[in-house]
PDB file of C-alpha atoms in Angstrom:
ATOM      1  CA  MET A1483      -0.177   0.026   0.043  1.00 50.00           C
ATOM      2  CA  LYS A1484       2.668   2.408   0.946  1.00 45.00           C
ATOM      3  CA  SER A1485       4.322   1.573  -2.399  1.00 48.00           C
ATOM      4  CA  LYS A1486       1.379   2.419  -4.314  1.00 46.00           C
ATOM      5  CA  ARG A1487       0.861   5.731  -2.375  1.00 49.00           C
ATOM      6  CA  ASN A1488       4.433   6.731  -3.049  1.00 47.00           C
ATOM      7  CA  THR A1489       3.959   5.887  -6.643  1.00 47.00           C
ATOM      8  CA  ARG A1490       0.832   8.106  -6.996  1.00 51.00           C
ATOM      9  CA  ARG A1491       2.541  10.990  -5.135  1.00 51.00           C
ATOM     10  CA  ALA A1492       5.514  10.731  -7.373  1.00 47.00           C
ATOM     11  CA  HIS A1493       3.244  10.750 -10.326  1.00 48.00           C
ATOM     12  CA  SER A1494       1.369  13.782  -9.041  1.00 50.00           C
ATOM     13  CA  ARG A1495       4.638  15.695  -8.469  1.00 52.00           C
ATOM     14  CA  GLN A1496       5.728  14.804 -11.943  1.00 50.00           C
ATOM     15  CA  SER A1497       2.400  15.915 -13.469  1.00 50.00           C
ATOM     16  CA  SER A1498       2.532  19.292 -11.519  1.00 48.00           C
ATOM     17  CA  SER A1499       6.061  19.895 -12.600  1.00 49.00           C
ATOM     18  CA  SER A1500       5.092  19.178 -16.071  1.00 50.00           C
ATOM     19  CA  ASP A1501       2.015  21.546 -16.040  1.00 51.00           C
ATOM     20  CA  SER A1502       4.255  24.214 -14.372  1.00 51.00           C
ATOM     21  CA  GLU A1503       6.822  23.844 -17.220  1.00 52.00           C
ATOM     22  CA  SER A1504       4.170  24.036 -19.848  1.00 53.00           C
ATOM     23  CA  ARG A1505       2.720  27.221 -18.333  1.00 56.00           C
ATOM     24  CA  SER A1506       6.357  28.669 -18.145  1.00 52.00           C
ATOM     25  CA  ARG A1507       6.786  27.877 -21.687  1.00 58.00           C
ATOM     26  CA  SER A1508       3.483  29.165 -22.744  1.00 54.00           C
ATOM     27  CA  HIS A1509       4.266  32.643 -20.932  1.00 51.00           C
ATOM     28  CA  LYS A1510       7.777  32.895 -22.536  1.00 52.00           C
ATOM     29  CA  ASP A1511       6.122  32.264 -26.088  1.00 54.00           C
ATOM     30  CA  ARG A1512       3.520  34.985 -25.460  1.00 57.00           C
ATOM     31  CA  ALA A1513       6.276  37.314 -24.216  1.00 51.00           C
ATOM     32  CA  LYS A1514       8.414  36.580 -27.175  1.00 53.00           C
ATOM     33  CA  ASN A1515       5.370  36.983 -29.609  1.00 54.00           C
ATOM     34  CA  ASN A1516       4.724  40.391 -28.016  1.00 52.00           C
ATOM     35  CA  ARG A1517       8.332  41.690 -28.503  1.00 52.00           C
ATOM     36  CA  ASN A1518       8.143  40.489 -32.021  1.00 51.00           C
ATOM     37  CA  ASN A1519       4.986  42.494 -32.649  1.00 48.00           C
ATOM     38  CA  ASP A1520       6.550  45.354 -31.035  1.00 47.00           C
ATOM     39  CA  ASN A1521       9.614  45.302 -32.995  1.00 49.00           C
ATOM     40  CA  ASP A1522       7.358  44.903 -36.202  1.00 47.00           C
ATOM     41  CA  GLY A1523       5.512  48.000 -35.134  1.00 46.00           C
ATOM     42  CA  SER A1524       8.666  50.049 -34.515  1.00 43.00           C
ATOM     43  CA  SER A1525      10.015  48.809 -37.848  1.00 42.00           C
ATOM     44  CA  HIS A1526       6.806  50.044 -39.550  1.00 40.00           C
ATOM     45  CA  LYS A1527       7.245  53.236 -37.961  1.00 42.00           C
ATOM     46  CA  ARG A1528      10.931  53.654 -39.125  1.00 40.00           C
ATOM     47  CA  SER A1529       9.959  52.650 -42.690  1.00 39.00           C
ATOM     48  CA  SER A1530       7.148  54.931 -42.868  1.00 46.00           C
ATOM     49  CA  ARG A1531       9.550  57.968 -42.604  1.00 60.00           C
ATOM     50  CA  ARG A1532       9.733  59.680 -45.971  1.00 67.00           C
ATOM     51  CA  GLN A1533      13.217  60.169 -47.000  1.00 70.00           C
ATOM     52  CA  GLY A1534      14.657  61.818 -49.962  1.00 70.00           C
ATOM     53  CA  GLY A1535      16.025  59.645 -52.831  1.00 75.00           C
ATOM     54  CA  PRO A1536      19.356  60.693 -54.318  1.00 76.00           C
ATOM     55  CA  ARG A1537      18.053  59.854 -57.781  1.00 81.00           C
ATOM     56  CA  LYS A1538      15.051  62.038 -57.378  1.00 83.00           C
ATOM     57  CA  HIS A1539      17.177  65.203 -56.355  1.00 90.00           C
ATOM     58  CA  PRO A1540      16.669  67.827 -58.769  1.00 89.00           C
ATOM     59  CA  LYS A1541      19.816  68.582 -60.692  1.00 89.00           C
ATOM     60  CA  ALA A1542      18.733  72.278 -60.952  1.00 90.00           C
ATOM     61  CA  LEU A1543      18.967  72.650 -57.138  1.00 93.00           C
ATOM     62  CA  ARG A1544      22.702  73.691 -56.559  1.00 94.00           C
ATOM     63  CA  TYR A1545      24.098  76.315 -54.181  1.00 94.00           C
ATOM     64  CA  ASP A1546      27.828  76.957 -53.311  1.00 93.00           C
ATOM     65  CA  GLY A1547      27.618  80.018 -51.145  1.00 90.00           C
ATOM     66  CA  LYS A1548      28.717  82.403 -54.038  1.00 87.00           C
ATOM     67  CA  THR A1549      25.554  82.774 -56.044  1.00 85.00           C
ATOM     68  CA  SER A1550      22.434  84.422 -55.031  1.00 84.00           C
ATOM     69  CA  TRP A1551      21.017  82.750 -51.872  1.00 88.00           C
ATOM     70  CA  LEU A1552      17.512  84.299 -52.405  1.00 83.00           C
ATOM     71  CA  SER A1553      17.361  82.729 -56.017  1.00 86.00           C
ATOM     72  CA  PHE A1554      18.329  79.400 -54.594  1.00 92.00           C
ATOM     73  CA  LYS A1555      15.849  79.629 -51.858  1.00 91.00           C
ATOM     74  CA  ARG A1556      12.884  80.678 -53.985  1.00 89.00           C
ATOM     75  CA  LYS A1557      13.671  77.787 -56.411  1.00 92.00           C
ATOM     76  CA  PHE A1558      13.894  75.162 -53.542  1.00 95.00           C
ATOM     77  CA  GLU A1559      10.732  76.282 -51.957  1.00 93.00           C
ATOM     78  CA  SER A1560       8.909  75.954 -55.351  1.00 92.00           C
ATOM     79  CA  PHE A1561      10.144  72.331 -55.663  1.00 94.00           C
ATOM     80  CA  GLN A1562       9.076  71.858 -52.042  1.00 93.00           C
ATOM     81  CA  ARG A1563       5.590  73.110 -52.670  1.00 94.00           C
ATOM     82  CA  VAL A1564       5.034  71.505 -56.067  1.00 93.00           C
ATOM     83  CA  ILE A1565       6.286  67.967 -55.022  1.00 92.00           C
ATOM     84  CA  ASN A1566       5.029  68.161 -51.424  1.00 93.00           C
ATOM     85  CA  TRP A1567       8.309  67.256 -49.671  1.00 93.00           C
ATOM     86  CA  SER A1568       8.108  66.185 -46.029  1.00 92.00           C
ATOM     87  CA  GLU A1569      10.352  67.803 -43.369  1.00 92.00           C
ATOM     88  CA  ASP A1570      12.916  64.956 -43.606  1.00 91.00           C
ATOM     89  CA  GLU A1571      12.816  64.943 -47.460  1.00 93.00           C
ATOM     90  CA  CYS A1572      13.403  68.739 -47.496  1.00 94.00           C
ATOM     91  CA  LYS A1573      16.517  68.355 -45.203  1.00 92.00           C
ATOM     92  CA  ASP A1574      17.945  65.429 -47.414  1.00 92.00           C
ATOM     93  CA  TYR A1575      17.415  67.431 -50.583  1.00 93.00           C
ATOM     94  CA  LEU A1576      18.957  70.571 -48.968  1.00 95.00           C
ATOM     95  CA  LEU A1577      22.029  68.748 -47.936  1.00 94.00           C
ATOM     96  CA  TRP A1578      22.406  67.283 -51.462  1.00 94.00           C
ATOM     97  CA  SER A1579      22.007  70.678 -52.996  1.00 96.00           C
ATOM     98  CA  LEU A1580      24.825  72.265 -51.171  1.00 96.00           C
ATOM     99  CA  GLU A1581      28.525  72.547 -52.303  1.00 95.00           C
ATOM    100  CA  GLY A1582      31.604  74.543 -51.279  1.00 95.00           C
ATOM    101  CA  LYS A1583      31.225  77.028 -48.528  1.00 93.00           C
ATOM    102  CA  ALA A1584      27.481  76.411 -48.060  1.00 93.00           C
ATOM    103  CA  LEU A1585      28.204  72.646 -47.429  1.00 95.00           C
ATOM    104  CA  ASP A1586      30.949  73.249 -44.989  1.00 94.00           C
ATOM    105  CA  PHE A1587      28.526  75.747 -43.038  1.00 92.00           C
ATOM    106  CA  PHE A1588      25.749  73.128 -43.200  1.00 92.00           C
ATOM    107  CA  THR A1589      28.301  70.598 -41.747  1.00 92.00           C
ATOM    108  CA  ILE A1590      29.371  72.712 -38.837  1.00 90.00           C
ATOM    109  CA  THR A1591      25.899  73.709 -38.101  1.00 86.00           C
ATOM    110  CA  THR A1592      24.515  70.163 -38.031  1.00 87.00           C
ATOM    111  CA  THR A1593      27.496  68.894 -36.096  1.00 85.00           C
ATOM    112  CA  GLU A1594      26.566  71.124 -33.164  1.00 72.00           C
ATOM    113  CA  ASN A1595      23.018  70.066 -33.357  1.00 71.00           C
ATOM    114  CA  GLU A1596      21.759  67.275 -35.397  1.00 72.00           C
ATOM    115  CA  ARG A1597      18.230  67.761 -34.622  1.00 80.00           C
ATOM    116  CA  TYR A1598      18.053  71.269 -36.304  1.00 84.00           C
ATOM    117  CA  SER A1599      14.568  71.599 -38.016  1.00 90.00           C
ATOM    118  CA  PHE A1600      14.434  72.350 -41.813  1.00 93.00           C
ATOM    119  CA  ARG A1601      13.082  75.728 -41.070  1.00 92.00           C
ATOM    120  CA  ARG A1602      15.845  76.603 -38.629  1.00 91.00           C
ATOM    121  CA  LEU A1603      18.549  75.274 -41.078  1.00 92.00           C
ATOM    122  CA  MET A1604      17.130  77.640 -43.958  1.00 93.00           C
ATOM    123  CA  LYS A1605      17.314  80.592 -41.370  1.00 90.00           C
ATOM    124  CA  SER A1606      20.880  79.801 -40.463  1.00 90.00           C
ATOM    125  CA  LEU A1607      21.846  79.621 -44.219  1.00 92.00           C
ATOM    126  CA  GLU A1608      20.125  82.883 -44.928  1.00 88.00           C
ATOM    127  CA  SER A1609      21.662  84.804 -42.023  1.00 84.00           C
ATOM    128  CA  ARG A1610      25.217  83.429 -43.362  1.00 87.00           C
ATOM    129  CA  PHE A1611      24.632  83.878 -47.233  1.00 87.00           C
ATOM    130  CA  GLY A1612      21.550  86.173 -47.594  1.00 81.00           C
ATOM    131  CA  THR A1613      22.121  89.632 -49.096  1.00 66.00           C
ATOM    132  CA  LYS A1614      23.571  92.121 -46.741  1.00 64.00           C
ATOM    133  CA  GLU A1615      22.827  95.101 -49.164  1.00 61.00           C
ATOM    134  CA  LEU A1616      20.246  97.647 -48.151  1.00 69.00           C
ATOM    135  CA  ARG A1617      17.142  97.395 -50.160  1.00 74.00           C
ATOM    136  CA  GLU A1618      17.388 100.831 -51.794  1.00 81.00           C
ATOM    137  CA  THR A1619      20.980  99.837 -53.015  1.00 85.00           C
ATOM    138  CA  SER A1620      19.616  96.659 -54.565  1.00 85.00           C
ATOM    139  CA  LYS A1621      16.884  98.690 -56.311  1.00 89.00           C
ATOM    140  CA  ALA A1622      19.315 101.284 -57.448  1.00 91.00           C
ATOM    141  CA  LYS A1623      21.570  98.456 -59.027  1.00 91.00           C
ATOM    142  CA  PHE A1624      18.538  96.852 -60.754  1.00 93.00           C
ATOM    143  CA  ARG A1625      17.307 100.185 -62.123  1.00 93.00           C
ATOM    144  CA  GLN A1626      20.704 101.082 -63.468  1.00 95.00           C
ATOM    145  CA  ALA A1627      21.338  97.746 -65.149  1.00 95.00           C
ATOM    146  CA  VAL A1628      21.596  97.543 -68.944  1.00 94.00           C
ATOM    147  CA  GLN A1629      22.438  94.801 -71.411  1.00 94.00           C
ATOM    148  CA  GLY A1630      26.118  94.241 -72.191  1.00 93.00           C
ATOM    149  CA  HIS A1631      27.507  94.736 -75.747  1.00 90.00           C
ATOM    150  CA  GLU A1632      28.351  91.094 -75.993  1.00 91.00           C
ATOM    151  CA  GLU A1633      25.766  89.823 -73.577  1.00 92.00           C
ATOM    152  CA  SER A1634      23.192  87.570 -75.135  1.00 90.00           C
ATOM    153  CA  LEU A1635      19.456  88.021 -74.421  1.00 86.00           C
ATOM    154  CA  GLU A1636      19.310  84.879 -72.440  1.00 88.00           C
ATOM    155  CA  ASP A1637      22.289  86.058 -70.142  1.00 90.00           C
ATOM    156  CA  TRP A1638      20.688  89.496 -69.916  1.00 91.00           C
ATOM    157  CA  ALA A1639      17.390  87.915 -68.839  1.00 89.00           C
ATOM    158  CA  ASP A1640      19.142  85.856 -66.156  1.00 88.00           C
ATOM    159  CA  ARG A1641      21.045  88.848 -64.805  1.00 91.00           C
ATOM    160  CA  VAL A1642      17.832  91.061 -64.596  1.00 92.00           C
ATOM    161  CA  LEU A1643      16.063  88.252 -62.553  1.00 88.00           C
ATOM    162  CA  THR A1644      19.138  87.840 -60.376  1.00 85.00           C
ATOM    163  CA  LEU A1645      19.176  91.606 -59.590  1.00 88.00           C
ATOM    164  CA  ALA A1646      15.424  91.735 -59.220  1.00 89.00           C
ATOM    165  CA  THR A1647      15.283  89.168 -56.489  1.00 81.00           C
ATOM    166  CA  PRO A1648      16.909  91.120 -53.619  1.00 81.00           C
ATOM    167  CA  ALA A1649      15.489  94.347 -54.931  1.00 85.00           C
ATOM    168  CA  PHE A1650      11.902  93.147 -54.553  1.00 85.00           C
ATOM    169  CA  THR A1651      12.037  90.390 -52.087  1.00 76.00           C
ATOM    170  CA  ASP A1652       9.439  91.945 -49.792  1.00 74.00           C
ATOM    171  CA  LEU A1653       6.981  92.073 -52.641  1.00 79.00           C
ATOM    172  CA  PRO A1654       4.630  89.727 -54.417  1.00 83.00           C
ATOM    173  CA  GLU A1655       6.147  87.621 -57.094  1.00 81.00           C
ATOM    174  CA  ASP A1656       3.990  89.133 -59.783  1.00 85.00           C
ATOM    175  CA  HIS A1657       5.274  92.435 -58.967  1.00 88.00           C
ATOM    176  CA  MET A1658       8.993  91.329 -59.161  1.00 87.00           C
ATOM    177  CA  ARG A1659       8.124  89.707 -62.534  1.00 87.00           C
ATOM    178  CA  PHE A1660       6.476  92.737 -63.806  1.00 90.00           C
ATOM    179  CA  GLU A1661       9.550  94.888 -62.802  1.00 92.00           C
ATOM    180  CA  ALA A1662      12.011  92.437 -64.298  1.00 91.00           C
ATOM    181  CA  ILE A1663      10.133  92.491 -67.676  1.00 90.00           C
ATOM    182  CA  SER A1664      10.321  96.180 -67.820  1.00 90.00           C
ATOM    183  CA  ARG A1665      13.956  96.422 -66.844  1.00 92.00           C
ATOM    184  CA  PHE A1666      14.650  93.611 -69.593  1.00 91.00           C
ATOM    185  CA  CYS A1667      12.944  95.461 -72.220  1.00 90.00           C
ATOM    186  CA  GLN A1668      14.274  99.050 -71.350  1.00 89.00           C
ATOM    187  CA  GLY A1669      17.888  97.806 -70.949  1.00 92.00           C
ATOM    188  CA  CYS A1670      18.025  95.859 -74.202  1.00 91.00           C
ATOM    189  CA  ASN A1671      20.610  96.961 -76.782  1.00 89.00           C
ATOM    190  CA  ASP A1672      18.127  96.912 -79.605  1.00 83.00           C
ATOM    191  CA  ARG A1673      15.940  99.820 -78.708  1.00 78.00           C
ATOM    192  CA  GLU A1674      13.416  99.341 -81.373  1.00 78.00           C
ATOM    193  CA  ALA A1675      12.882  95.668 -80.470  1.00 70.00           C
ATOM    194  CA  ALA A1676      12.739  96.636 -76.805  1.00 69.00           C
ATOM    195  CA  LYS A1677      10.111  99.358 -77.372  1.00 72.00           C
ATOM    196  CA  HIS A1678       7.960  97.022 -79.452  1.00 70.00           C
ATOM    197  CA  ALA A1679       8.298  94.415 -76.698  1.00 66.00           C
ATOM    198  CA  CYS A1680       7.179  96.782 -74.061  1.00 68.00           C
ATOM    199  CA  LEU A1681       4.096  97.881 -76.062  1.00 68.00           C
ATOM    200  CA  GLU A1682       3.067  94.268 -76.260  1.00 67.00           C
ATOM    201  CA  ASN A1683       2.739  94.106 -72.388  1.00 62.00           C
ATOM    202  CA  PRO A1684       4.352  90.476 -72.196  1.00 61.00           C
ATOM    203  CA  SER A1685       3.754  88.357 -69.271  1.00 58.00           C
ATOM    204  CA  SER A1686       7.262  86.822 -69.287  1.00 62.00           C
ATOM    205  CA  MET A1687      10.784  87.316 -70.682  1.00 58.00           C
ATOM    206  CA  GLU A1688      10.665  84.146 -72.810  1.00 58.00           C
TER     207      GLU A1688
END
């Protein structure tokens, strides 16, 4: 009888131990599954970040710190608005657009604080490379500009737009375009062609 009781007790202990191990394994499996689900969720969040693609970077966006900052800024903001770039995409494309001194300044700025927002980066670049001329000085240069003797119409048009940007940066783009067209016509070497063009009231310099 004692032998049978001992056998039943041993069997009961083994069964209890087996159940305990089974529950422990089940608990570990659930914990592992939860961790996997959490990892999948975080991976999904990371993958949902819209990053810029080097092959999608517009080749027309280039700035080296020597040319007009305002012209580059206006062009960049136009791409941003039309393509609807995200904050992260803007930072990526801005970095890939910079060269020379502008890139060096960007590198120093972001090394000090990698979490700079795109807006703050643009303000930092503008404070470093933006025009320092007085508005009236820029307007005077614009109004005195004339086409060079060996300057093509295309180069003259580009120069007029470059001069117009800092001169009328505080005014609507339509007004700046009107002023640029007027200066383009008035400053042309071919006076007769320029007079005829002005009378036609062109909407662009093309």
